PDB file of C-alpha atoms in Angstrom:
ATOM      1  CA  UNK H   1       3.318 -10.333   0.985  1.00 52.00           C
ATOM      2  CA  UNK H   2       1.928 -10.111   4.063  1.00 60.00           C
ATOM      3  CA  UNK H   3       0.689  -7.293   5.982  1.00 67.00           C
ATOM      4  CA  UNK H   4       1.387  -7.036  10.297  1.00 74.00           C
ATOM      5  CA  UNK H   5       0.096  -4.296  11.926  1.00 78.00           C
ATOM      6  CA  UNK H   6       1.023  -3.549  15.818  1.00 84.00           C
ATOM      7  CA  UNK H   7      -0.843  -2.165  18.399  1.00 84.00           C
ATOM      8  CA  UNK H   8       1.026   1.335  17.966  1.00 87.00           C
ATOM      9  CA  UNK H   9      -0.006   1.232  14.011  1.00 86.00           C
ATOM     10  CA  UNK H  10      -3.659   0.852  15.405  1.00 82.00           C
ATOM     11  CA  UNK H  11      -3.260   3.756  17.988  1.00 85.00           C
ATOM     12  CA  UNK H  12      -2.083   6.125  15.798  1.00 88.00           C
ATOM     13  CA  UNK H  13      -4.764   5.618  12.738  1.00 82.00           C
ATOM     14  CA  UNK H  14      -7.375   6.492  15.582  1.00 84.00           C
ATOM     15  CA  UNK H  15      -5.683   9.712  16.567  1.00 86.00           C
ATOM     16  CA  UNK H  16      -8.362  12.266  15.985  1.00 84.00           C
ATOM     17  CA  UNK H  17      -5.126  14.392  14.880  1.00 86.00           C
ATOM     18  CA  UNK H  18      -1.721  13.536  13.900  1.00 87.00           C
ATOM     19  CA  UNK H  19       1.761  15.005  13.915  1.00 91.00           C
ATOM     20  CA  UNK H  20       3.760  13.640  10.905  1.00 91.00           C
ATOM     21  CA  UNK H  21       7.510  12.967  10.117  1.00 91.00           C
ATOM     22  CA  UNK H  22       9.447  11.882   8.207  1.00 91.00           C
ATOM     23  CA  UNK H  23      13.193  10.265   8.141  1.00 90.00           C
ATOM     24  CA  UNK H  24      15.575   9.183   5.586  1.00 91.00           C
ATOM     25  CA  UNK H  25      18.378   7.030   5.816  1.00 92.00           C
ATOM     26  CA  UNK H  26      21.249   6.427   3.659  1.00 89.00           C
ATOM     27  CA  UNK H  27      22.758   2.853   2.976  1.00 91.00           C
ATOM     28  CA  UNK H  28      25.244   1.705   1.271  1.00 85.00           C
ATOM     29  CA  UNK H  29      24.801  -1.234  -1.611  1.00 84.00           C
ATOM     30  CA  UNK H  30      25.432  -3.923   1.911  1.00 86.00           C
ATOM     31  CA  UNK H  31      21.900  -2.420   2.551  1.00 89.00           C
ATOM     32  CA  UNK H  32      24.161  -1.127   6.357  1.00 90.00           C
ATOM     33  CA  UNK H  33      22.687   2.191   7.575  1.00 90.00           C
ATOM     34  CA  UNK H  34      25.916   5.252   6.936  1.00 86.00           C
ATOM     35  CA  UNK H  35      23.246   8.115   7.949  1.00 85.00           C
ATOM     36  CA  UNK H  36      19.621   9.053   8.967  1.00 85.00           C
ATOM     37  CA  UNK H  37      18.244  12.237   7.755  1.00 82.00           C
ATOM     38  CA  UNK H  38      15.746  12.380  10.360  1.00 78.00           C
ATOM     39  CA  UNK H  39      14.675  16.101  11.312  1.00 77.00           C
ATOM     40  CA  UNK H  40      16.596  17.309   7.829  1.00 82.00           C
ATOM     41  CA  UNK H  41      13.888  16.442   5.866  1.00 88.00           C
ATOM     42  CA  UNK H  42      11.237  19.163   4.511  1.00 89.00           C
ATOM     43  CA  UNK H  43       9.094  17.372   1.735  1.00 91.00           C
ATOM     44  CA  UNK H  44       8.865  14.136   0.787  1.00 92.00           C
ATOM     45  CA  UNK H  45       5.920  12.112  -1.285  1.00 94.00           C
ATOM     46  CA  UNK H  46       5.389   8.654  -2.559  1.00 95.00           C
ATOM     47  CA  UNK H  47       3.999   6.940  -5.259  1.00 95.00           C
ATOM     48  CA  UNK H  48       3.362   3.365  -5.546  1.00 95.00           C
ATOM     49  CA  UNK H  49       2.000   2.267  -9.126  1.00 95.00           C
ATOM     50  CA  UNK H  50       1.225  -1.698  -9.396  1.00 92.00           C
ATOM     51  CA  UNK H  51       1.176  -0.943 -13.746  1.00 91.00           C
ATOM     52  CA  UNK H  52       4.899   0.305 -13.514  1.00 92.00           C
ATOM     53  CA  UNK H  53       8.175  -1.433 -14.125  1.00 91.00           C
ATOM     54  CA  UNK H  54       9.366   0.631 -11.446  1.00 93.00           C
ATOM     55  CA  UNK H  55       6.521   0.143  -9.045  1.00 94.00           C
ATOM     56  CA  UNK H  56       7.835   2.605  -5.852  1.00 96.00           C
ATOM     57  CA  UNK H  57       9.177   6.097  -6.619  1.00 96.00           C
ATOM     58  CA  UNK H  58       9.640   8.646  -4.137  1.00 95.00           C
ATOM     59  CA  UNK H  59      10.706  12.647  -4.622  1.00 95.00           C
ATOM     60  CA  UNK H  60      12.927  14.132  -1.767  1.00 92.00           C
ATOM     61  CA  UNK H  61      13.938  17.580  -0.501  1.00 92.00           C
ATOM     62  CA  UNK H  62      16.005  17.903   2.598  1.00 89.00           C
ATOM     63  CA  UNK H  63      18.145  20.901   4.068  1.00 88.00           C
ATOM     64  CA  UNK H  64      21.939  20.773   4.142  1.00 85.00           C
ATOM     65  CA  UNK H  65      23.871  20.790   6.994  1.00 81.00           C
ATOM     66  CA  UNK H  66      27.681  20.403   5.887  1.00 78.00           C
ATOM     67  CA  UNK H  67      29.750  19.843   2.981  1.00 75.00           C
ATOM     68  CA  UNK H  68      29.966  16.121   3.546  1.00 75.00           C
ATOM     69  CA  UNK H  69      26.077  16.459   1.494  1.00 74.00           C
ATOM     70  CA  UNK H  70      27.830  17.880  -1.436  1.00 73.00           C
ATOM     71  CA  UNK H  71      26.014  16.316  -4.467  1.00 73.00           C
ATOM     72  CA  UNK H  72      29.492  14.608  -5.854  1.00 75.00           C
ATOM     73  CA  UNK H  73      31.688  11.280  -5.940  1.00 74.00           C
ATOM     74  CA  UNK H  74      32.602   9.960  -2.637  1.00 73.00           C
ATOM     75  CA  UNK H  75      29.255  12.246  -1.008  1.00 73.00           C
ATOM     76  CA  UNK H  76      26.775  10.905   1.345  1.00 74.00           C
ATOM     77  CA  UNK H  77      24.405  11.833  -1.621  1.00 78.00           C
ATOM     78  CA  UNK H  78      25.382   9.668  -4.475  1.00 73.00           C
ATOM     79  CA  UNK H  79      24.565   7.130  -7.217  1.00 71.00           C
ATOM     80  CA  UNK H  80      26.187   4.721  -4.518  1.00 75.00           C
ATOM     81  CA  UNK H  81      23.944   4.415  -1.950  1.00 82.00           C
ATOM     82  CA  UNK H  82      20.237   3.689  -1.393  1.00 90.00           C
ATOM     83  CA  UNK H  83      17.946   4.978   1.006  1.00 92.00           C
ATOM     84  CA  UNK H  84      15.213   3.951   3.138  1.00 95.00           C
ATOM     85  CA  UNK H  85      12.372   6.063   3.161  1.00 95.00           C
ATOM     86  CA  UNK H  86      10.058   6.036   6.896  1.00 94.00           C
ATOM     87  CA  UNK H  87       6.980   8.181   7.075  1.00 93.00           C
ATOM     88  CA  UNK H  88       6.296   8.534  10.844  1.00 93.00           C
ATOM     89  CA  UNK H  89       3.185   9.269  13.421  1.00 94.00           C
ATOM     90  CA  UNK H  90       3.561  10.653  16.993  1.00 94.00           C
ATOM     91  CA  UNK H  91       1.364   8.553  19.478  1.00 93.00           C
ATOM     92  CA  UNK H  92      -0.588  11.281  21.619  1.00 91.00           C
ATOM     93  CA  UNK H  93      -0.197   8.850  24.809  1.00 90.00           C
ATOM     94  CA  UNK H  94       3.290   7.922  24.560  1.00 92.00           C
ATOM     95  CA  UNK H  95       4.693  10.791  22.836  1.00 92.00           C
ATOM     96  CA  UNK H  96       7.036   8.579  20.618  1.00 93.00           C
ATOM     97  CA  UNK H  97       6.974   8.026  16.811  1.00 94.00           C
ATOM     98  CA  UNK H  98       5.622   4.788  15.223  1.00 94.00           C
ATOM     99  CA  UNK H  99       7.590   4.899  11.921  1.00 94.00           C
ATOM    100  CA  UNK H 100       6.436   2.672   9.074  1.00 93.00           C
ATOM    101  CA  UNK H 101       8.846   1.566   6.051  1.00 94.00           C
ATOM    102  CA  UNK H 102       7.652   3.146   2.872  1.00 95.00           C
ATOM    103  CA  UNK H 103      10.676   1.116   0.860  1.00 95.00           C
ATOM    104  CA  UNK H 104      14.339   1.052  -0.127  1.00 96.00           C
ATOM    105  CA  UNK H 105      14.751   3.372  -3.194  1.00 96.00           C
ATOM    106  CA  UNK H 106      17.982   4.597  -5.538  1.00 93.00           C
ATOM    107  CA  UNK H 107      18.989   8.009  -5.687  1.00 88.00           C
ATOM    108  CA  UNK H 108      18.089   9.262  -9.151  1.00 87.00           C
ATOM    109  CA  UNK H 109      18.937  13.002 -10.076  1.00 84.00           C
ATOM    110  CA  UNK H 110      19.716  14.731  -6.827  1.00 84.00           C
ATOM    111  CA  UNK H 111      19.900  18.416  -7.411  1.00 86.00           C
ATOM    112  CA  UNK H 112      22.157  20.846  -4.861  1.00 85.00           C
ATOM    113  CA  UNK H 113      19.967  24.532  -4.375  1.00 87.00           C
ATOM    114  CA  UNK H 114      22.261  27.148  -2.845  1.00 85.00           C
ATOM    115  CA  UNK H 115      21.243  30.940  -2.403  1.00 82.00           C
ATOM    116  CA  UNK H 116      20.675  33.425  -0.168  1.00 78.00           C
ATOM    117  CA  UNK H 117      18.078  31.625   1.928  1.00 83.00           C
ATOM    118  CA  UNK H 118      18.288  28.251   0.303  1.00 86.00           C
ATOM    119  CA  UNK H 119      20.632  25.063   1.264  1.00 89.00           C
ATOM    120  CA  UNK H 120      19.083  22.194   0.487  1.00 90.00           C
ATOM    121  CA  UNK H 121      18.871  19.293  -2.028  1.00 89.00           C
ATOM    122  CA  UNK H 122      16.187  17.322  -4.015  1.00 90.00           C
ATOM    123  CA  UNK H 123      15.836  14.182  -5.709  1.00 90.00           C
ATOM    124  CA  UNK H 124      13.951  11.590  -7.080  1.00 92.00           C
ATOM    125  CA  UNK H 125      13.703   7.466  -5.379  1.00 93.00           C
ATOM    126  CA  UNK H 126      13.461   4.370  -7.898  1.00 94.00           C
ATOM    127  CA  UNK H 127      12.836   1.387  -6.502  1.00 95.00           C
ATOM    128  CA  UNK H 128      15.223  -1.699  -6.868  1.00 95.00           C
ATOM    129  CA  UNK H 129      13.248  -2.445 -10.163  1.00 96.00           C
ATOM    130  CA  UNK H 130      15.701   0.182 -11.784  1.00 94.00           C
ATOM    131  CA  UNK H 131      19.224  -1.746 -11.475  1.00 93.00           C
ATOM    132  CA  UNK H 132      17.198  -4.719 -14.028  1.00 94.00           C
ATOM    133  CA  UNK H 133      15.185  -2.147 -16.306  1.00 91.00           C
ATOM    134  CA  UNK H 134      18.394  -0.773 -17.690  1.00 84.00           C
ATOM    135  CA  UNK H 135      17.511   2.590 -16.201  1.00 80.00           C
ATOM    136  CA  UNK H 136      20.338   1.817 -13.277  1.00 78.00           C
ATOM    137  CA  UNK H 137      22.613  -1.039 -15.352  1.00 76.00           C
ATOM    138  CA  UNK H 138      20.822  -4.378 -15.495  1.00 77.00           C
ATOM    139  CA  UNK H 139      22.241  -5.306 -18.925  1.00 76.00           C
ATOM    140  CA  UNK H 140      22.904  -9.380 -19.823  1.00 68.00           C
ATOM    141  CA  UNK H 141      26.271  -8.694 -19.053  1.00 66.00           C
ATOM    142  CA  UNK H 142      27.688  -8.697 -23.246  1.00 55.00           C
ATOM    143  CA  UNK H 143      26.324 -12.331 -24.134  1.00 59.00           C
ATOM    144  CA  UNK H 144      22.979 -14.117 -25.173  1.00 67.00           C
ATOM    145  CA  UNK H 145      21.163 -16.013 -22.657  1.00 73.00           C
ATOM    146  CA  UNK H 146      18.968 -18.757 -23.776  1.00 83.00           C
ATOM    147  CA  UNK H 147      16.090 -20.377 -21.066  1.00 91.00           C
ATOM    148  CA  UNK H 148      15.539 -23.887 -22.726  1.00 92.00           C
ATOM    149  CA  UNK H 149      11.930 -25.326 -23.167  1.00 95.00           C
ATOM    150  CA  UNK H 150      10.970 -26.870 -20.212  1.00 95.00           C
ATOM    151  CA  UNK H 151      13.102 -24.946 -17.582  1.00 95.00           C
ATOM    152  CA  UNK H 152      11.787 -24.142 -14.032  1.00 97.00           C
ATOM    153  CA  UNK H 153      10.520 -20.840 -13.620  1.00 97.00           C
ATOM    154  CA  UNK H 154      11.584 -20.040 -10.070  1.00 97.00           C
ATOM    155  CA  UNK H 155      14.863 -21.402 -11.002  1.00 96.00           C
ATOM    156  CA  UNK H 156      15.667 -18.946 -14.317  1.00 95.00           C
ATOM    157  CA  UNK H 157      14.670 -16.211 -12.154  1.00 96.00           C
ATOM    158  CA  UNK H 158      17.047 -16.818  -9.681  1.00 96.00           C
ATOM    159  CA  UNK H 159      19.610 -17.218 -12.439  1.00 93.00           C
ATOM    160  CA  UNK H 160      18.941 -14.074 -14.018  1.00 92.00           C
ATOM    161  CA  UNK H 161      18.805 -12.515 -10.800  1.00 94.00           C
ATOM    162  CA  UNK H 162      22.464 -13.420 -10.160  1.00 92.00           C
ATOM    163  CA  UNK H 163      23.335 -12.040 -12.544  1.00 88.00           C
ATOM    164  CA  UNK H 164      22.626  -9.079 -11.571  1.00 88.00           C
ATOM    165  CA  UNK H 165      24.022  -9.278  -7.893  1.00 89.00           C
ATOM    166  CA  UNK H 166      20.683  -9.860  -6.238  1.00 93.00           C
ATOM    167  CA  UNK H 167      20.606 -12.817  -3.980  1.00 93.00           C
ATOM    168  CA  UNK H 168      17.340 -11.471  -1.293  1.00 95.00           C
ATOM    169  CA  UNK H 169      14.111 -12.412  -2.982  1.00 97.00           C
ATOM    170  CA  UNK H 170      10.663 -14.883  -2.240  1.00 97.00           C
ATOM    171  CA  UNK H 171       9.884 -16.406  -5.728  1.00 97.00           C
ATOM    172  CA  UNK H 172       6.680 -18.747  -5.957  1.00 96.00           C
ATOM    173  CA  UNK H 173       7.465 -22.138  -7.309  1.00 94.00           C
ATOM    174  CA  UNK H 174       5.024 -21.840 -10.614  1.00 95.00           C
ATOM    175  CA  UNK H 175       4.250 -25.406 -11.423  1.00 93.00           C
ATOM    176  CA  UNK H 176       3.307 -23.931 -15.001  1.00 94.00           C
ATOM    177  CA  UNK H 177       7.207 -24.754 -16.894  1.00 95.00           C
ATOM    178  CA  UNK H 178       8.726 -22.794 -19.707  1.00 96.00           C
ATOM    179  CA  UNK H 179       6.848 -23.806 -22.674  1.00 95.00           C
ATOM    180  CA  UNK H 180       8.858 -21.908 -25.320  1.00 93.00           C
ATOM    181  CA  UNK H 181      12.644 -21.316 -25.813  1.00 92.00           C
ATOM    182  CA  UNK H 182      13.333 -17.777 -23.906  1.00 90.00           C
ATOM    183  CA  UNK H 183      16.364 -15.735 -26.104  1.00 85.00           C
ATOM    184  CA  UNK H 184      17.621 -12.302 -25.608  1.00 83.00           C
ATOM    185  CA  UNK H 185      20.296 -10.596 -26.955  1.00 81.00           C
ATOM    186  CA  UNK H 186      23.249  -9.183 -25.231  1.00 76.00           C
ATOM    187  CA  UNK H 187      21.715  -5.893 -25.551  1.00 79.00           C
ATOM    188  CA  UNK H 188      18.770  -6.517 -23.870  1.00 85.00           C
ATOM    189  CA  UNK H 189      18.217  -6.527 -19.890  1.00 90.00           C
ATOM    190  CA  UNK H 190      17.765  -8.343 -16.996  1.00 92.00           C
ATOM    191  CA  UNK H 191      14.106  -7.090 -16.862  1.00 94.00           C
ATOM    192  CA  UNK H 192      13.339  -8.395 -20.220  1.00 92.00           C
ATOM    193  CA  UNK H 193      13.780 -11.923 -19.273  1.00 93.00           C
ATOM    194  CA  UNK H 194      12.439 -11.916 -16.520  1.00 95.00           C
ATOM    195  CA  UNK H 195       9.198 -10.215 -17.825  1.00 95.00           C
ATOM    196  CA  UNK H 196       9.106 -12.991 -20.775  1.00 95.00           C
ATOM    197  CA  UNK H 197       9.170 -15.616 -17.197  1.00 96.00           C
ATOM    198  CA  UNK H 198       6.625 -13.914 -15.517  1.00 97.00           C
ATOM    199  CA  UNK H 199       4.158 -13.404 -18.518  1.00 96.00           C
ATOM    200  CA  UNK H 200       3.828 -17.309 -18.827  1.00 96.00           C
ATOM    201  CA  UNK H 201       1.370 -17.119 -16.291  1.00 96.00           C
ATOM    202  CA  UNK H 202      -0.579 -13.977 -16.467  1.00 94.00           C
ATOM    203  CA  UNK H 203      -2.155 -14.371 -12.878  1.00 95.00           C
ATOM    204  CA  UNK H 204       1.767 -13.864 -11.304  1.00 97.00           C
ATOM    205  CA  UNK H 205       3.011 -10.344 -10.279  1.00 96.00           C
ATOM    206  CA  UNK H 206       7.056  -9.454  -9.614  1.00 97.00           C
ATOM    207  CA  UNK H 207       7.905  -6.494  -8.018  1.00 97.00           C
ATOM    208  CA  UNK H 208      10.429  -5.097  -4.648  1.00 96.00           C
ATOM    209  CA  UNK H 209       8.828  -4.730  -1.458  1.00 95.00           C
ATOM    210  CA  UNK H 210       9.794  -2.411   1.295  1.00 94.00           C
ATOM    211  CA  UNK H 211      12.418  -4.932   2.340  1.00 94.00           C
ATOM    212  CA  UNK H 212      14.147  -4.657  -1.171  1.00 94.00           C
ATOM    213  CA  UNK H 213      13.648  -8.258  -1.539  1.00 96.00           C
ATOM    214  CA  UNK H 214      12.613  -9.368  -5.337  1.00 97.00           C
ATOM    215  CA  UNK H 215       9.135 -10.857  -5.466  1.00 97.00           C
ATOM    216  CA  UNK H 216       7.563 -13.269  -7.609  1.00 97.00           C
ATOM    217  CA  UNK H 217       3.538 -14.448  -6.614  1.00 96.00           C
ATOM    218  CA  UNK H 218       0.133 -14.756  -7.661  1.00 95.00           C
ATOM    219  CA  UNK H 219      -1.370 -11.926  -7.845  1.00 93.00           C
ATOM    220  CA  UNK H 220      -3.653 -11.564  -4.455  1.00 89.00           C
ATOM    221  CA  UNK H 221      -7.554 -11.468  -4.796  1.00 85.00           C
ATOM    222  CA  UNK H 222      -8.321 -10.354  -1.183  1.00 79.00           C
ATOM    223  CA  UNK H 223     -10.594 -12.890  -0.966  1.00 82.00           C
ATOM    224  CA  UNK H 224     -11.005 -14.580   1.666  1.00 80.00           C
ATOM    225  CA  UNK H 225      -8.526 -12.719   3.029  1.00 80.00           C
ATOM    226  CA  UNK H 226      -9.140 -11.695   6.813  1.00 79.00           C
ATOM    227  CA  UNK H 227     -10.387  -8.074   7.643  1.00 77.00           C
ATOM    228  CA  UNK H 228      -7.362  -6.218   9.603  1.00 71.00           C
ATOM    229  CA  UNK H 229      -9.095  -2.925  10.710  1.00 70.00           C
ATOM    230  CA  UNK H 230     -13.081  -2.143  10.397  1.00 74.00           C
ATOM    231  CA  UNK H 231     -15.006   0.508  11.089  1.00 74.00           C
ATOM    232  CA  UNK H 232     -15.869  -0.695  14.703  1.00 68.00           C
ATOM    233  CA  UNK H 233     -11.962  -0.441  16.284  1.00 68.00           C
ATOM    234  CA  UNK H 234     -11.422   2.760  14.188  1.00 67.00           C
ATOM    235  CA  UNK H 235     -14.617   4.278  15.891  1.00 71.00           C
ATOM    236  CA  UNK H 236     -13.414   2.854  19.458  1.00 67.00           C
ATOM    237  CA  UNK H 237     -12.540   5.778  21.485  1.00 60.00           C
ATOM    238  CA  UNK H 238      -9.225   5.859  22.577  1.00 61.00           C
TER     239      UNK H 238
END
């Protein structure tokens, strides 16, 4: 996956200080923006763990403003929706906000505090990963599936992945084949199967990036690969 950085992402990691935001917006399973929770939010924190099923979680806490937040069926803040997650930097010249995409997460657990001085709700992000893993649904749908000896790889992923409803994803065309019969139960899960594809060849990775596209690649070395930012532009004075 490849990394672009702009002129603004430059600018800001030279600030000798920053002012940080952060935004939030909702979106419905279409992955079409409902709301932005920018300027409601009051903590948020990432974690992105490359050992992990679920590689991107997040944990959320952001200040109510009307009933329409209500933690229930139908709510902005439901098991229905995804969000996007931005962590943001003022530039000091320009005085406006580079944002950068920290991923597209599920709403796991959200929590509604009400008191005396206290109107806000908290929950937890799970990446994409989580509708496959059975943690979010991802089941084989009440019937075995079989991947014959000999299959394409890229191809039984995208299979399996339809079954599941996902149709945005960037899967590497493995020349390595399917060298065993693949069989799973009807009570096993999407994930499964596609873990038994992926560990064929041990040097491949599968994960969701920020996009919430699925992807399937070699794992990158970094060599070779060329240097974005060194010491000498972050030490350029602005």
């Amino acid at each position: 996956m490849s990394i672009y950085l702009t002129q603004s992402d430059f600018d800001t990691a030279r600030q000798p200080y920053r002012d940080t935001y952060a935004k939030i917006e909702l979106l419905n399973f279409q992955f079409l923006t409902v709301e932005s929770l920018e300027g409601l939010v009051t903590t948020l924190s990432v974690n992105i763990n490359a050992d992990s099923d679920i590689r991107r979680t997040c944990n959320v806490t952001f200040v109510v403003k009307d009933s329409s937040f209500n933690v229930e069926v139908g709510g902005k803040i439901w098991l229905d929706k995804y969000i996007r997650v931005y962590s943001g930097i003022r530039d000091i010249h320009t005085q406006e906000i580079n944002w950068t995409n920290l991923g597209i997460y599920l709403i796991n657990d959200p929590n509604h505090t009400y008191d005396a001085t206290n109107n806000s709700i908290s929950f937890q992000g799970v990446d994409l990963m989580a509708k496959l893993t059975g943690a979010r649904n991802g089941y084989a749908e009440a019937m075995d599936t079989i991947i014959p000896i000999g299959s394409n790889i890229r191809s039984a992923m995208i299979a399996t992945l339809a079954i599941g409803g996902f149709t945005r994803y960037s899967i590497a065309d493995n020349p390595q084949d399917v060298p065993y019969e693949i069989k799973v139960d009807k009570s096993a899960t999407l994930y499964e199967v596609l873990k038994q594809l992926r560990d064929i060849s041990p040097e491949y990775e599968m994960f969701f990036d920020v996009e919430g596209n699925f992807i399937y690649q070699k794992i990158p070395t970094g060599v070779d690969d060329p240097i974005l930012l060194d010491n000498a532009t972050l030490n350029d004075p602005l």
